[in-house]
Short mmCIF file of C-alpha atoms and ligand atoms in Angstrom, two decimals:
data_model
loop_
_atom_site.label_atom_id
_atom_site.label_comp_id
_atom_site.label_asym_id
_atom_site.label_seq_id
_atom_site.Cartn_x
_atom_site.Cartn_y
_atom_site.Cartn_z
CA UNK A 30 97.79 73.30 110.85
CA UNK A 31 99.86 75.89 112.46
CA UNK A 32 101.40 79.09 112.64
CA UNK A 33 105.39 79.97 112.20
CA UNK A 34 107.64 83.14 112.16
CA UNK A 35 110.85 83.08 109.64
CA UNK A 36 113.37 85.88 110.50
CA UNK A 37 115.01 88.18 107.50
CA UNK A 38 118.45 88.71 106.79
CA UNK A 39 121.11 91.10 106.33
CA UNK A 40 124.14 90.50 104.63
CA UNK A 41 127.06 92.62 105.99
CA UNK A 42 129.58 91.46 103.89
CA UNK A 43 130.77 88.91 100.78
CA UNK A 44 127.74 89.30 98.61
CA UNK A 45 128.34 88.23 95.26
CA UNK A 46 131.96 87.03 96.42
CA UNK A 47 129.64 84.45 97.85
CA UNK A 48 128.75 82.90 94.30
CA UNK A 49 132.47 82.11 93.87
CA UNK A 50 133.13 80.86 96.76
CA UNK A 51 134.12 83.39 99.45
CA UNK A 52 133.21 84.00 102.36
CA UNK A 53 130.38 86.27 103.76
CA UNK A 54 129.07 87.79 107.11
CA UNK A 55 125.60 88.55 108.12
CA UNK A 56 122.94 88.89 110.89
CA UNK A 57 119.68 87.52 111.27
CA UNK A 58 116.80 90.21 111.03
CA UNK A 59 114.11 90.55 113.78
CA UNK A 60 111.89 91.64 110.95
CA UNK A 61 110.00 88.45 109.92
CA UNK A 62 107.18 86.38 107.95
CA UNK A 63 104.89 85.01 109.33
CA UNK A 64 102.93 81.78 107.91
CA UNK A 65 99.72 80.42 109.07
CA UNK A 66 98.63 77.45 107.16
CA UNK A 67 95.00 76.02 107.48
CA UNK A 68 95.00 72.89 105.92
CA UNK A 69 91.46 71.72 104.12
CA UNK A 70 90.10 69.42 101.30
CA UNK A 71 90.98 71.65 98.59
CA UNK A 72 92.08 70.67 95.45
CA UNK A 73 94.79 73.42 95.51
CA UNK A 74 96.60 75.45 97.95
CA UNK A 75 94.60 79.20 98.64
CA UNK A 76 96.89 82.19 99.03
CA UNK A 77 94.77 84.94 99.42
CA UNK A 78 96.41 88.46 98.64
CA UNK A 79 98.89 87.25 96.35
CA UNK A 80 99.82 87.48 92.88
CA UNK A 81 101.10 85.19 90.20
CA UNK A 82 103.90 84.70 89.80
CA UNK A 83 104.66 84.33 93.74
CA UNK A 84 101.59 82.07 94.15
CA UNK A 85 102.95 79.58 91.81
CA UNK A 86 106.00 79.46 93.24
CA UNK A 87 104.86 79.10 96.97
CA UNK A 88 102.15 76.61 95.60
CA UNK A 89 105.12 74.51 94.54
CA UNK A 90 107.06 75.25 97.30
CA UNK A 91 104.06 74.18 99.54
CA UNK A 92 103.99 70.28 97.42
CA UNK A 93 107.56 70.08 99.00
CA UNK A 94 106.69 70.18 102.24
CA UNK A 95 107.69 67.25 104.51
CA UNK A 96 104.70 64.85 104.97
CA UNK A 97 102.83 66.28 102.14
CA UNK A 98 100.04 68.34 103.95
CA UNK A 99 96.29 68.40 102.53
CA UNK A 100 96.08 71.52 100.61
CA UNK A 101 94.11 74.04 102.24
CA UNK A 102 95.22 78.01 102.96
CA UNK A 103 97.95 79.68 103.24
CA UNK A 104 98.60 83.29 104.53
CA UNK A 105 101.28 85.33 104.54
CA UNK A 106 101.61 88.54 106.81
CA UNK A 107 104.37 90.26 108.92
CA UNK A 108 107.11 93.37 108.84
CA UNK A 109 109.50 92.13 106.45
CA UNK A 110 109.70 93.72 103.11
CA UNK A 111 110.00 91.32 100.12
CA UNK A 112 112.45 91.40 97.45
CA UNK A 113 114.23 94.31 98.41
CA UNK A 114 118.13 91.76 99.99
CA UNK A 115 116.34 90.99 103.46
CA UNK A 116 116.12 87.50 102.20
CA UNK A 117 112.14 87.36 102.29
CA UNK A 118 112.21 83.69 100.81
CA UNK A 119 114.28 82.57 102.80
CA UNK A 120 112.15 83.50 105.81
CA UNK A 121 109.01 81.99 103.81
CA UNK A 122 110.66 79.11 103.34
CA UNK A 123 111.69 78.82 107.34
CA UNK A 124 108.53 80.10 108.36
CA UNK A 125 106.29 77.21 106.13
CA UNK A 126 108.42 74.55 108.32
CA UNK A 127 107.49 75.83 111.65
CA UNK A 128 104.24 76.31 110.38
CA UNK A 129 103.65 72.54 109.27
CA UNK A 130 105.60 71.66 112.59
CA UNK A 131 108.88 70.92 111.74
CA UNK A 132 109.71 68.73 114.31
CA UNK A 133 113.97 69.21 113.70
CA UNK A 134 117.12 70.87 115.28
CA UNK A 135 118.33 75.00 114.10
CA UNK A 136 120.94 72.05 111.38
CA UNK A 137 118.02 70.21 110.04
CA UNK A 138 115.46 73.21 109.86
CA UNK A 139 118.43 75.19 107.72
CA UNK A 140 118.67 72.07 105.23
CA UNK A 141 115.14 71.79 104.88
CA UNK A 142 114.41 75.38 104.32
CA UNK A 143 117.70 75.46 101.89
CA UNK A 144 115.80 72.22 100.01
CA UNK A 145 112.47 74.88 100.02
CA UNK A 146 114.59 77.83 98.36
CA UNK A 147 115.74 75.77 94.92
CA UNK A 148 111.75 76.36 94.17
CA UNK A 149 112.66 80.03 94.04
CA UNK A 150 116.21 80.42 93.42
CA UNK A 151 117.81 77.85 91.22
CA UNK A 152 120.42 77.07 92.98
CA UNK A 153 120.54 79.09 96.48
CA UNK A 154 123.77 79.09 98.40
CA UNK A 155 122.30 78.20 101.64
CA UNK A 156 123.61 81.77 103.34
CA UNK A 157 119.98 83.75 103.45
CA UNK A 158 118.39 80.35 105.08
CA UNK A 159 121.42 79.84 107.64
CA UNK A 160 121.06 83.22 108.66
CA UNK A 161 117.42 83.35 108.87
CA UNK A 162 117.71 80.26 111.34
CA UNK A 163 120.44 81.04 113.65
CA UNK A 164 120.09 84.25 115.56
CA UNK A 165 122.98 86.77 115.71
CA UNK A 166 125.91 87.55 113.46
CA UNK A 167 127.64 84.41 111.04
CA UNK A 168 130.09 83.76 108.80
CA UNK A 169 129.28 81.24 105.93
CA UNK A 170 131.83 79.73 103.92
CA UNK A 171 130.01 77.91 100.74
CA UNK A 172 130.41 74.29 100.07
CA UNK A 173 128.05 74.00 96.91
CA UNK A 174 126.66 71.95 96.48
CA UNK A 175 126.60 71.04 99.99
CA UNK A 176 125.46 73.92 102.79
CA UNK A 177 127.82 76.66 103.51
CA UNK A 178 129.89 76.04 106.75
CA UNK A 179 128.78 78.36 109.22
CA UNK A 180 130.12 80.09 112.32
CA UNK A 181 129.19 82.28 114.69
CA UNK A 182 130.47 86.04 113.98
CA UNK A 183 131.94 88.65 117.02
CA UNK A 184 131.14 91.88 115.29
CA UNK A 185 132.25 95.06 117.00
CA UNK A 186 129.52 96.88 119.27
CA UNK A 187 128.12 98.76 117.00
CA UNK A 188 124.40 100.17 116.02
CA UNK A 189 123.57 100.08 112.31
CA UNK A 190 120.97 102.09 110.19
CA UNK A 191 119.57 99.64 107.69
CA UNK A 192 117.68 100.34 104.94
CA UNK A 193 116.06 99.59 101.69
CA UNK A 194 115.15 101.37 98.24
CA UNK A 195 113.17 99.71 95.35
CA UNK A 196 115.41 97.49 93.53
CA UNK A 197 115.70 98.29 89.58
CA UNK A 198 117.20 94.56 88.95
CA UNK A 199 116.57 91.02 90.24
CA UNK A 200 119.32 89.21 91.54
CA UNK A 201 119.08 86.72 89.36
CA UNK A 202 120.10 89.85 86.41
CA UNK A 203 122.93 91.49 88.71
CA UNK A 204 124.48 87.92 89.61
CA UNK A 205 124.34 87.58 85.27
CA UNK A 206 125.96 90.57 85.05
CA UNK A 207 128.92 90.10 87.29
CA UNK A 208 129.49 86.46 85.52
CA UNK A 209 129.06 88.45 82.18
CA UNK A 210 132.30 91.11 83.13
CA UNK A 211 134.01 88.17 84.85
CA UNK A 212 134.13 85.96 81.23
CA UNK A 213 135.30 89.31 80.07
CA UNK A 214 138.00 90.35 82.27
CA UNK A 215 138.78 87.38 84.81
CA UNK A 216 141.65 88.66 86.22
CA UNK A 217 140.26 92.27 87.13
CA UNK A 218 136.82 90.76 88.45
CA UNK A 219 138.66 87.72 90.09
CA UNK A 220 140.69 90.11 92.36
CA UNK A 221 138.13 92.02 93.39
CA UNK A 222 135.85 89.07 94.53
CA UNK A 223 138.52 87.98 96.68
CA UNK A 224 139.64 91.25 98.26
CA UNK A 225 135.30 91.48 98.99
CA UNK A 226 135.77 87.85 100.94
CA UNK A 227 138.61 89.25 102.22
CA UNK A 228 136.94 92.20 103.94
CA UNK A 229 134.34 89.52 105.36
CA UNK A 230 136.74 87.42 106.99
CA UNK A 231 138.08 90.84 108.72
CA UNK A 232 134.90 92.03 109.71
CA UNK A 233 134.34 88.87 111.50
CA UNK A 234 137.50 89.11 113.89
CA UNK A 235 137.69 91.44 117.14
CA UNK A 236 141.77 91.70 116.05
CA UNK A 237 141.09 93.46 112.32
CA UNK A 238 137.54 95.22 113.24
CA UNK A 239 137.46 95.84 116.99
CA UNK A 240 135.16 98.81 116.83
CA UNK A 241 133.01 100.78 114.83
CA UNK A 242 135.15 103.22 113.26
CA UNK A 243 136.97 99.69 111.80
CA UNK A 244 133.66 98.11 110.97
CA UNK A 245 132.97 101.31 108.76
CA UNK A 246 135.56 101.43 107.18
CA UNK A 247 135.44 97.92 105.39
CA UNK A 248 132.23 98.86 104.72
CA UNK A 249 133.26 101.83 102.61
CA UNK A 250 135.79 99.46 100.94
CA UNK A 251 133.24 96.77 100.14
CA UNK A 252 131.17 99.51 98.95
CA UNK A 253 134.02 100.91 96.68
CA UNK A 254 134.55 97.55 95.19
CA UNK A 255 130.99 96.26 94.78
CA UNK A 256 130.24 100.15 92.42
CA UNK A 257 133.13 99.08 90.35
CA UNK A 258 131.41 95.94 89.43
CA UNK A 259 128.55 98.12 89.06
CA UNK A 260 126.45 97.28 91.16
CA UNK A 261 125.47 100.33 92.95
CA UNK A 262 122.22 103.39 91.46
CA UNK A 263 122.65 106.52 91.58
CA UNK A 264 120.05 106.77 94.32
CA UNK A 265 121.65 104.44 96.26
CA UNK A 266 124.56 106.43 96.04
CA UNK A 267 122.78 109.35 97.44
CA UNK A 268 121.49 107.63 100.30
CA UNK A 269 125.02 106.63 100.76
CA UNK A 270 126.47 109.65 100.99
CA UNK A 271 123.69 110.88 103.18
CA UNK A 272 124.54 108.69 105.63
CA UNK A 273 128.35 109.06 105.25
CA UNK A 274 127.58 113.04 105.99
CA UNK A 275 125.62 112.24 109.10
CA UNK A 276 128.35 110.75 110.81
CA UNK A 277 128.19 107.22 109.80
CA UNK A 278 131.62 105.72 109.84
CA UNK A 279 131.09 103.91 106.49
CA UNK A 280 128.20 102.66 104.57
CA UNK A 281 127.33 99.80 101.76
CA UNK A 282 124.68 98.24 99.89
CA UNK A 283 123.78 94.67 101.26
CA UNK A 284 122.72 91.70 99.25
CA UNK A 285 122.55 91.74 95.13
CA UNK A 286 122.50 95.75 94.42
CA UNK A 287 120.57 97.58 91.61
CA UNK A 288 119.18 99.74 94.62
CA UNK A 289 117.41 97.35 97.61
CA UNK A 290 119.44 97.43 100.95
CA UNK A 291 121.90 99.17 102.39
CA UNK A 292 123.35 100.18 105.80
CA UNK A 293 125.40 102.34 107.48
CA UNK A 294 127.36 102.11 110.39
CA UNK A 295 127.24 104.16 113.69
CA UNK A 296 129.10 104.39 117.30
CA UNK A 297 126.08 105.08 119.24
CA UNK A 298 121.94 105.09 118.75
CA UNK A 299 121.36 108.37 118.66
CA UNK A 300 123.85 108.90 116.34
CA UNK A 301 122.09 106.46 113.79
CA UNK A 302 118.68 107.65 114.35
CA UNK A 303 119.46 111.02 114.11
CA UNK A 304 121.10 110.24 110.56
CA UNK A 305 117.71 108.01 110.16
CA UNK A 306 115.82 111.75 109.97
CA UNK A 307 118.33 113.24 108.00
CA UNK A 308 118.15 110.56 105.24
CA UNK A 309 114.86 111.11 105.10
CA UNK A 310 114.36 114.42 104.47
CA UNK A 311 117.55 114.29 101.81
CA UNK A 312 115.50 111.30 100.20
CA UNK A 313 112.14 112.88 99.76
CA UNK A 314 113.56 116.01 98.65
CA UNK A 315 114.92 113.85 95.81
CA UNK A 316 111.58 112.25 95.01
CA UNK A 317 113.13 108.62 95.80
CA UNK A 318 111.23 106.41 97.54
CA UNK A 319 112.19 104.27 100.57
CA UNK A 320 111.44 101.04 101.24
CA UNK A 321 112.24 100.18 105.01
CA UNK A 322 114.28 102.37 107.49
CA UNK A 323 115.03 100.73 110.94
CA UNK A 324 118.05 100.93 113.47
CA UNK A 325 119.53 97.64 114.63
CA UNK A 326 122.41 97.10 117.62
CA UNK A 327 125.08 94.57 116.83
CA UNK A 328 126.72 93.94 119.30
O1 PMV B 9 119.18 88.40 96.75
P1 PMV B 9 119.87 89.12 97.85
O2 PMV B 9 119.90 90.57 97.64
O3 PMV B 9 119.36 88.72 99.16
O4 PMV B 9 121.41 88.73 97.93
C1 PMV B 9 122.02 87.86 97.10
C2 PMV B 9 123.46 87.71 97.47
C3 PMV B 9 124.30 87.28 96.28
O5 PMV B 9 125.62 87.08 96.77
C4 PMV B 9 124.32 88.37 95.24
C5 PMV B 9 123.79 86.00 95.64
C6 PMV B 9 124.03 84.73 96.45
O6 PMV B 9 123.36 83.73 96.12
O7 PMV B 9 124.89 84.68 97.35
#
């Protein structure tokens, strides 16, 4: 039937300030999935190569398709890594539409793909699917049930190292656990969610983050706030500081926590993928692995 590319994500800013309404900042990926669907007789949808429980939920995800396709096979390749915060179902999801041939606008591709993504989040906020769809930097204030509102962001120029360790929690358990210390100390947790949207709505402005010795430094005071919900490892930590002694001008994780992504930011591109070799070496010294190590300009 056809074949189509869904980008990845990378949230800057305002994770888990997004679940109570905040806002947050991130840039589309040009890591991507890729979906080629070959549609057949079949009873049931193939997916060669993967496992239950991901088959079942792309097999239902596949019955929601618009125009209900024949089932027939589906495969799934590309150089985004999966459920490490670089929003790899959102990409399936906007990757199955081009795929089938989606025949709508960036608007109605995003609502379609954010319909896709209650098969495997509950109830998605829309952000990972809006930024998988529109290229660049955006701010996304959530409107649940409705899609966030979205914006384009002017980040500072900038280069970022971005990266990704294996994740010791789902986000399903982290974004439990914040709601968990929230029911138990609302006032403390409350604050701190809004000083994280805070720091997205200043990232996103040229007047409060006009370079990227600014842009760092919110992202060493997102990163302060998100450990004291406790969301950070100790291995993320390490890569952390690695970073932050390899002249990065400030470094956080991105997405849920409980390990996955991170990034730090740098002034130049040398600068980031010289601290690229030097997190290396510091990581497999320590025996952790590493998921996914790349260097990305932002503006
Ligand atoms: O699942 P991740 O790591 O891509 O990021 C989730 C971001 C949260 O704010 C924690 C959850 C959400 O739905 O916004």
């Amino acid at each position: 039937m056809g074949v189509g590319r869904g980008y990845g994500k990378l949230l800057l800013f305002g994770e888990h300030a997004a679940v109570y309404g905040h806002p947050a900042v991130g840039i589309r990926l040009d890591e991507y999935l890729e979906v080629e669907i070959s549609c057949g007789s079949a009873p049931d949808w193939s997916l060669p190569g993967l496992d239950e429980p991901e088959a079942s939920l792309i097999r239902t995800s596949l019955e929601g398709l618009p125009g209900s396709p024949e089932p027939g096979v589906v495969r799934i390749r590309g150089t985004l890594p999966m459920s490490v915060g670089f929003g790899s179902s959102a990409a399936f999801c906007t990757g199955v539409l081009r795929a089938a041939g989606f025949p709508g606008d960036s608007l109605a591709l995003w609502e379609a793909a954010h319909r896709l993504e209650h098969v495997f989040h509950g109830t998605p906020s829309g952000i990972d699917t809006g930024l998988s769809v529109y290229p660049g930097a955006s701010i996304l204030y959530p409107k649940p049930p409705a899609l966030p509102d979205r914006a384009p962001a002017r980040l500072p120029p900038a280069w970022l190292l971005v990266g990704a360790l294996p994740r010791t929690s789902t986000t399903a358990s982290l974004v439990t656990g914040i709601r968990t210390l929230r029911d138990r100390d609302p006032s403390r947790v409350d604050a701190i969610l809004c000083e994280l949207g805070s720091l997205s709505r200043d990232a996103a402005s040229l007047e409060t983050c006009p370079d990227a010795a600014s842009l760092g430094r919110l992202a060493d005071e997102a990163q302060t706030r998100l450990a004291s919900l406790s969301l950070t490892t100790p291995e993320l930590d390490l890569a952390l500081a690695a970073l932050r002694t390899s002249g990065s001008t400030g470094a956080k994780l991105s997405g849920a926590g409980g390990g996955g992504a991170f990034f730090g930011v740098f002034r130049d591109e040398a600068g980031a993928a010289s601290a690229a070799r030097i997190l290396r070496a510091t990581l497999e010294r320590e025996k952790i692995a590493i998921v996914h190590l790349t260097v990305v300009r932002i503006a």
